[in-house]
């Protein structure tokens, strides 16, 4: 794997390899010393042009747990404020010879462009409305742990599908893994032609009980330049996921951040059916696995110099035997 730009680039076997690797990092995370030497001497740049809590913190902690040197740049407070372009910003940071650049940007295709400007491996941490592949991988990881397999599972993705890069990546990833995916929302919030990704479309929650997994999406009002629903109150009346609509056997997911009382009720977020905290925890080990596969995987051998300690490049904690 050269870059992680889109789930479209990954087959089922490649997804499973990343998830299996993440399982091994979850095991490392249960040890006292959670750090491994895999990326010692290598540099990871985290470059975020949009707000983030989960993705930025988990990629940064993942890089640190792999012993990489981390450079963290947020657009606010950087020379982007002075008018520096994305290309010049990437050229500047590439002068440090990073092994990987993790980028979030409001424009679809930004990560692909960056991949053409740098020798570093590029990870798409969300590009506009296009894709959020690491979110989809952590979502599949979370479900695989609960359900063993996604084959034949019915997953409903409910809400603002139009503005959601998570929805696009999740439809691709869930269907690759054998699930039957339905996207549901008001017609104004469902992109035309989304069935082409292999999902069904519903415009009401009448048949929600068919779902094994309900995946609620945030209303992305920051991406809405016009009114897509009459009001958030009316949207919630028709599409909010709450305990009245959720069956006790159904699992509940959300990529975060949640808008309690809009697309999801507070009591649903905090219910035993909710996997939201598990999704966040999965983000760390899955992002460790992504950096590992990109920088130390089979197609890109890790150039960690032999320091004579005998420490392997794989996920063995520092200070612990292999
Ligand atoms: N799910 C997600 O991308 O969350 P952040 O915006 O907090 O990174």
Short mmCIF file of C-alpha atoms and ligand atoms in Angstrom, two decimals:
data_model
loop_
_atom_site.label_atom_id
_atom_site.label_comp_id
_atom_site.label_asym_id
_atom_site.label_seq_id
_atom_site.Cartn_x
_atom_site.Cartn_y
_atom_site.Cartn_z
CA UNK A 1 0.00 0.00 0.00
CA UNK A 2 1.60 3.29 -1.14
CA UNK A 3 -1.00 5.75 0.23
CA UNK A 4 -4.40 5.52 1.92
CA UNK A 5 -6.59 7.87 -0.12
CA UNK A 6 -9.83 5.98 -0.64
CA UNK A 7 -11.55 2.74 0.36
CA UNK A 8 -12.04 2.25 -3.38
CA UNK A 9 -8.35 1.34 -3.56
CA UNK A 10 -8.70 -1.51 -1.04
CA UNK A 11 -9.97 -5.04 -1.60
CA UNK A 12 -11.46 -7.19 1.13
CA UNK A 13 -8.16 -8.98 1.76
CA UNK A 14 -6.29 -5.68 2.20
CA UNK A 15 -8.95 -4.44 4.62
CA UNK A 16 -8.74 -7.68 6.60
CA UNK A 17 -4.93 -7.45 6.72
CA UNK A 18 -5.15 -3.96 8.27
CA UNK A 19 -7.78 -5.11 10.77
CA UNK A 20 -5.71 -8.17 11.73
CA UNK A 21 -2.73 -5.91 12.27
CA UNK A 22 -4.92 -3.63 14.41
CA UNK A 23 -5.85 -6.65 16.57
CA UNK A 24 -2.16 -7.22 17.29
CA UNK A 25 -1.80 -3.57 18.32
CA UNK A 26 -4.85 -3.92 20.58
CA UNK A 27 -2.98 -6.71 22.33
CA UNK A 28 0.06 -4.44 22.72
CA UNK A 29 -2.24 -1.75 24.13
CA UNK A 30 -3.18 -4.03 27.02
CA UNK A 31 0.46 -4.28 28.12
CA UNK A 32 2.11 -1.92 30.63
CA UNK A 33 4.47 -0.59 27.96
CA UNK A 34 2.34 0.27 24.96
CA UNK A 35 5.05 1.58 22.68
CA UNK A 36 6.79 -0.36 19.88
CA UNK A 37 9.98 0.65 18.03
CA UNK A 38 8.64 0.06 14.53
CA UNK A 39 8.92 3.64 13.23
CA UNK A 40 11.86 4.81 15.30
CA UNK A 41 13.80 7.45 13.39
CA UNK A 42 10.94 8.15 10.99
CA UNK A 43 8.77 11.24 10.87
CA UNK A 44 4.99 11.53 10.60
CA UNK A 45 3.41 14.90 9.74
CA UNK A 46 -0.16 15.54 10.89
CA UNK A 47 -1.59 18.37 8.77
CA UNK A 48 -5.15 19.42 9.61
CA UNK A 49 -6.95 22.19 7.73
CA UNK A 50 -10.28 21.36 9.42
CA UNK A 51 -11.33 20.82 13.03
CA UNK A 52 -10.82 17.39 14.51
CA UNK A 53 -10.67 15.75 17.91
CA UNK A 54 -10.80 11.99 17.27
CA UNK A 55 -8.88 11.63 14.00
CA UNK A 56 -6.05 14.04 14.81
CA UNK A 57 -5.51 12.80 18.37
CA UNK A 58 -5.60 9.12 17.42
CA UNK A 59 -3.24 9.49 14.43
CA UNK A 60 -0.85 11.51 16.60
CA UNK A 61 -0.96 8.99 19.44
CA UNK A 62 -0.63 6.15 16.92
CA UNK A 63 2.55 7.71 15.51
CA UNK A 64 3.94 8.14 19.04
CA UNK A 65 3.06 4.57 20.04
CA UNK A 66 5.03 3.43 16.95
CA UNK A 67 7.99 5.58 18.13
CA UNK A 68 7.87 7.96 15.15
CA UNK A 69 8.82 11.63 15.43
CA UNK A 70 5.64 13.67 15.07
CA UNK A 71 5.16 17.11 13.52
CA UNK A 72 1.65 18.44 14.12
CA UNK A 73 0.42 21.42 12.06
CA UNK A 74 -3.06 22.93 12.24
CA UNK A 75 -4.00 25.45 9.57
CA UNK A 76 -5.09 27.94 12.23
CA UNK A 77 -1.95 29.49 13.66
CA UNK A 78 0.27 28.25 10.82
CA UNK A 79 1.58 30.17 7.81
CA UNK A 80 -1.62 29.17 5.97
CA UNK A 81 -3.04 32.19 7.85
CA UNK A 82 -0.50 34.30 5.96
CA UNK A 83 -1.66 33.00 2.60
CA UNK A 84 0.71 30.05 2.07
CA UNK A 85 -0.80 27.61 -0.41
CA UNK A 86 -1.43 23.91 0.23
CA UNK A 87 1.28 23.00 -2.28
CA UNK A 88 3.87 25.28 -0.64
CA UNK A 89 2.87 24.03 2.81
CA UNK A 90 3.41 20.43 1.68
CA UNK A 91 6.75 21.35 0.05
CA UNK A 92 7.86 23.05 3.26
CA UNK A 93 6.98 20.07 5.45
CA UNK A 94 8.42 17.61 2.89
CA UNK A 95 11.81 19.26 3.44
CA UNK A 96 11.92 17.33 6.75
CA UNK A 97 11.77 14.07 4.71
CA UNK A 98 8.67 12.70 6.46
CA UNK A 99 7.73 9.06 5.98
CA UNK A 100 4.03 9.93 6.06
CA UNK A 101 1.73 12.96 5.84
CA UNK A 102 -1.72 12.62 7.38
CA UNK A 103 -3.94 15.32 5.90
CA UNK A 104 -7.46 16.60 6.51
CA UNK A 105 -8.70 19.28 4.14
CA UNK A 106 -12.09 20.75 3.20
CA UNK A 107 -11.65 20.07 -0.53
CA UNK A 108 -12.45 16.70 -2.09
CA UNK A 109 -9.35 15.38 -3.79
CA UNK A 110 -6.88 17.35 -1.61
CA UNK A 111 -5.17 14.18 -0.31
CA UNK A 112 -4.78 12.87 -3.86
CA UNK A 113 -3.16 16.17 -4.88
CA UNK A 114 -0.79 16.07 -1.92
CA UNK A 115 0.25 12.53 -2.91
CA UNK A 116 1.46 13.99 -6.21
CA UNK A 117 3.61 16.60 -4.48
CA UNK A 118 5.51 14.56 -1.90
CA UNK A 119 7.55 11.38 -1.66
CA UNK A 120 5.90 10.66 1.71
CA UNK A 121 3.05 8.18 2.07
CA UNK A 122 -0.19 10.17 2.25
CA UNK A 123 -3.13 9.30 4.48
CA UNK A 124 -6.46 10.91 3.74
CA UNK A 125 -7.89 11.93 7.14
CA UNK A 126 -10.99 13.37 5.45
CA UNK A 127 -11.23 15.41 2.23
CA UNK A 128 -14.36 17.48 1.94
CA UNK A 129 -17.42 15.38 1.16
CA UNK A 130 -15.34 12.73 -0.59
CA UNK A 131 -13.88 10.11 1.77
CA UNK A 132 -12.69 9.33 5.29
CA UNK A 133 -11.10 5.92 4.80
CA UNK A 134 -9.54 5.48 8.25
CA UNK A 135 -12.98 6.10 9.82
CA UNK A 136 -14.46 3.34 7.66
CA UNK A 137 -11.67 0.94 8.62
CA UNK A 138 -12.18 1.58 12.33
CA UNK A 139 -15.93 1.15 11.87
CA UNK A 140 -15.44 -2.23 10.20
CA UNK A 141 -12.96 -3.19 12.94
CA UNK A 142 -15.50 -2.25 15.65
CA UNK A 143 -18.27 -4.28 13.98
CA UNK A 144 -16.04 -7.25 13.25
CA UNK A 145 -15.16 -7.45 16.96
CA UNK A 146 -18.85 -7.46 17.91
CA UNK A 147 -20.30 -9.56 15.09
CA UNK A 148 -17.31 -11.65 13.94
CA UNK A 149 -18.28 -11.09 10.31
CA UNK A 150 -20.21 -8.44 8.38
CA UNK A 151 -21.35 -10.99 5.78
CA UNK A 152 -25.12 -10.66 5.34
CA UNK A 153 -25.48 -8.07 8.13
CA UNK A 154 -27.94 -5.27 7.41
CA UNK A 155 -26.53 -1.83 8.14
CA UNK A 156 -28.60 1.35 7.89
CA UNK A 157 -26.72 4.64 7.58
CA UNK A 158 -29.15 7.38 8.59
CA UNK A 159 -29.00 11.15 8.21
CA UNK A 160 -27.01 13.71 6.26
CA UNK A 161 -25.52 11.35 3.67
CA UNK A 162 -25.09 14.19 1.16
CA UNK A 163 -22.36 15.99 3.12
CA UNK A 164 -20.83 12.88 4.69
CA UNK A 165 -17.43 11.56 3.64
CA UNK A 166 -17.91 8.93 6.35
CA UNK A 167 -21.06 7.62 4.66
CA UNK A 168 -19.30 7.25 1.31
CA UNK A 169 -16.31 5.41 2.79
CA UNK A 170 -18.53 3.27 5.02
CA UNK A 171 -20.83 2.20 2.17
CA UNK A 172 -17.76 1.09 0.22
CA UNK A 173 -16.12 -0.66 3.17
CA UNK A 174 -19.25 -2.34 4.58
CA UNK A 175 -20.29 -3.70 1.16
CA UNK A 176 -16.72 -4.91 0.48
CA UNK A 177 -17.00 -6.87 3.73
CA UNK A 178 -20.29 -8.50 2.68
CA UNK A 179 -22.87 -6.33 4.45
CA UNK A 180 -26.17 -5.15 2.94
CA UNK A 181 -26.15 -1.37 3.28
CA UNK A 182 -29.11 1.01 3.20
CA UNK A 183 -28.73 4.78 3.35
CA UNK A 184 -31.72 6.70 4.73
CA UNK A 185 -32.61 10.36 4.98
CA UNK A 186 -34.77 13.07 3.44
CA UNK A 187 -34.37 13.26 -0.36
CA UNK A 188 -32.49 16.56 -0.02
CA UNK A 189 -29.77 14.84 2.01
CA UNK A 190 -29.25 11.75 -0.18
CA UNK A 191 -26.85 12.26 -3.11
CA UNK A 192 -28.23 11.36 -6.51
CA UNK A 193 -26.84 8.07 -7.83
CA UNK A 194 -25.52 6.78 -4.50
CA UNK A 195 -27.08 3.39 -5.33
CA UNK A 196 -24.13 3.06 -7.72
CA UNK A 197 -21.95 2.38 -4.68
CA UNK A 198 -23.97 -0.78 -4.02
CA UNK A 199 -26.43 0.42 -1.36
CA UNK A 200 -30.22 0.72 -1.17
CA UNK A 201 -31.98 4.03 -0.44
CA UNK A 202 -34.87 4.75 1.95
CA UNK A 203 -36.51 8.07 2.74
CA UNK A 204 -38.20 7.11 6.01
CA UNK A 205 -37.39 5.07 9.12
CA UNK A 206 -40.50 2.88 8.74
CA UNK A 207 -38.41 -0.22 8.02
CA UNK A 208 -35.53 0.59 10.41
CA UNK A 209 -36.35 -2.54 12.43
CA UNK A 210 -34.82 -4.59 9.59
CA UNK A 211 -31.37 -3.29 10.49
CA UNK A 212 -28.83 -5.16 12.59
CA UNK A 213 -26.75 -1.98 12.88
CA UNK A 214 -27.97 1.63 12.84
CA UNK A 215 -25.27 4.14 11.93
CA UNK A 216 -26.37 7.72 12.64
CA UNK A 217 -24.68 10.63 10.86
CA UNK A 218 -24.14 14.14 12.14
CA UNK A 219 -26.07 16.97 10.50
CA UNK A 220 -23.14 18.84 8.92
CA UNK A 221 -24.57 22.34 9.11
CA UNK A 222 -21.06 23.79 8.53
CA UNK A 223 -21.15 22.35 4.98
CA UNK A 224 -24.68 23.54 4.23
CA UNK A 225 -24.81 26.77 2.23
CA UNK A 226 -28.59 26.49 1.84
CA UNK A 227 -31.47 25.01 3.77
CA UNK A 228 -31.72 21.25 3.24
CA UNK A 229 -34.40 20.61 5.87
CA UNK A 230 -37.26 22.87 7.03
CA UNK A 231 -35.76 22.96 10.54
CA UNK A 232 -33.56 20.81 12.78
CA UNK A 233 -36.64 20.22 14.96
CA UNK A 234 -38.56 18.79 12.00
CA UNK A 235 -35.55 16.74 10.92
CA UNK A 236 -35.29 15.28 14.43
CA UNK A 237 -39.01 14.48 14.48
CA UNK A 238 -38.63 12.34 11.35
CA UNK A 239 -35.09 10.95 11.49
CA UNK A 240 -33.64 11.21 15.00
CA UNK A 241 -32.32 7.87 16.29
CA UNK A 242 -33.66 7.42 19.80
CA UNK A 243 -34.76 4.64 22.15
CA UNK A 244 -38.30 4.75 20.73
CA UNK A 245 -36.99 3.91 17.27
CA UNK A 246 -34.10 1.65 18.21
CA UNK A 247 -34.80 -2.02 18.93
CA UNK A 248 -32.82 -3.50 21.87
CA UNK A 249 -31.13 -6.05 19.57
CA UNK A 250 -29.76 -3.34 17.26
CA UNK A 251 -26.25 -1.92 17.54
CA UNK A 252 -25.81 1.85 17.32
CA UNK A 253 -22.86 3.68 15.78
CA UNK A 254 -21.94 7.31 15.07
CA UNK A 255 -18.61 8.71 13.82
CA UNK A 256 -18.70 11.66 16.24
CA UNK A 257 -18.94 14.40 17.15
CA UNK A 258 -22.60 13.86 18.05
CA UNK A 259 -25.28 16.53 18.16
CA UNK A 260 -27.34 15.20 21.05
CA UNK A 261 -31.01 15.92 20.48
CA UNK A 262 -30.63 16.40 16.70
CA UNK A 263 -29.62 13.25 14.75
CA UNK A 264 -29.38 11.14 17.90
CA UNK A 265 -30.85 11.38 21.39
CA UNK A 266 -28.64 11.63 24.45
CA UNK A 267 -30.06 8.47 25.95
CA UNK A 268 -29.29 6.53 22.76
CA UNK A 269 -25.67 7.77 22.79
CA UNK A 270 -25.28 6.52 26.38
CA UNK A 271 -27.23 3.27 25.92
CA UNK A 272 -25.64 -0.21 26.16
CA UNK A 273 -26.32 -0.62 22.42
CA UNK A 274 -24.04 2.27 21.59
CA UNK A 275 -20.61 1.38 20.14
CA UNK A 276 -19.50 5.02 19.97
CA UNK A 277 -16.84 4.72 22.69
CA UNK A 278 -15.59 1.47 21.10
CA UNK A 279 -15.28 3.28 17.76
CA UNK A 280 -13.06 5.92 19.36
CA UNK A 281 -10.86 3.27 21.01
CA UNK A 282 -10.65 1.36 17.72
CA UNK A 283 -9.41 4.54 16.03
CA UNK A 284 -6.07 4.32 17.81
CA UNK A 285 -5.19 0.71 16.96
CA UNK A 286 -6.56 0.91 13.42
CA UNK A 287 -4.52 4.07 12.74
CA UNK A 288 -1.44 2.37 14.17
CA UNK A 289 -2.12 -0.46 11.73
CA UNK A 290 -2.53 1.97 8.82
CA UNK A 291 0.81 3.66 9.55
CA UNK A 292 2.41 0.25 9.99
CA UNK A 293 1.07 -1.08 6.68
CA UNK A 294 2.16 2.06 4.84
CA UNK A 295 5.61 2.44 6.36
CA UNK A 296 6.64 -1.01 7.51
CA UNK A 297 4.40 -3.34 5.49
CA UNK A 298 5.50 -5.84 2.88
CA UNK A 299 5.57 -3.45 -0.07
CA UNK A 300 7.50 -0.78 1.79
CA UNK A 301 10.10 -2.40 4.08
CA UNK A 302 10.79 -0.38 7.20
CA UNK A 303 14.15 1.37 6.91
CA UNK A 304 14.59 1.35 10.71
CA UNK A 305 18.34 0.94 11.11
CA UNK A 306 19.57 -2.01 13.10
CA UNK A 307 20.72 -0.45 16.35
CA UNK A 308 22.23 -3.68 17.55
CA UNK A 309 19.62 -4.13 20.26
CA UNK A 310 17.95 -6.95 18.38
CA UNK A 311 14.60 -5.12 18.64
CA UNK A 312 12.33 -6.32 15.82
CA UNK A 313 10.49 -3.92 13.53
CA UNK A 314 7.15 -5.54 14.36
CA UNK A 315 4.75 -4.70 17.20
CA UNK A 316 6.91 -5.68 20.15
CA UNK A 317 6.85 -3.18 23.02
CA UNK A 318 10.05 -1.39 23.86
CA UNK A 319 11.67 -3.06 26.81
CA UNK A 320 9.77 -6.33 26.34
CA UNK A 321 10.86 -9.56 24.71
CA UNK A 322 9.47 -10.41 21.28
N1 LIG B 1 -15.12 11.10 13.21
C1 LIG B 1 -14.26 12.13 13.05
O1 LIG B 1 -13.63 12.31 12.01
O2 LIG B 1 -14.14 12.90 14.18
P1 LIG B 1 -13.19 14.20 14.28
O3 LIG B 1 -13.74 15.25 13.36
O4 LIG B 1 -13.26 14.58 15.75
O5 LIG B 1 -11.80 13.80 13.86
#
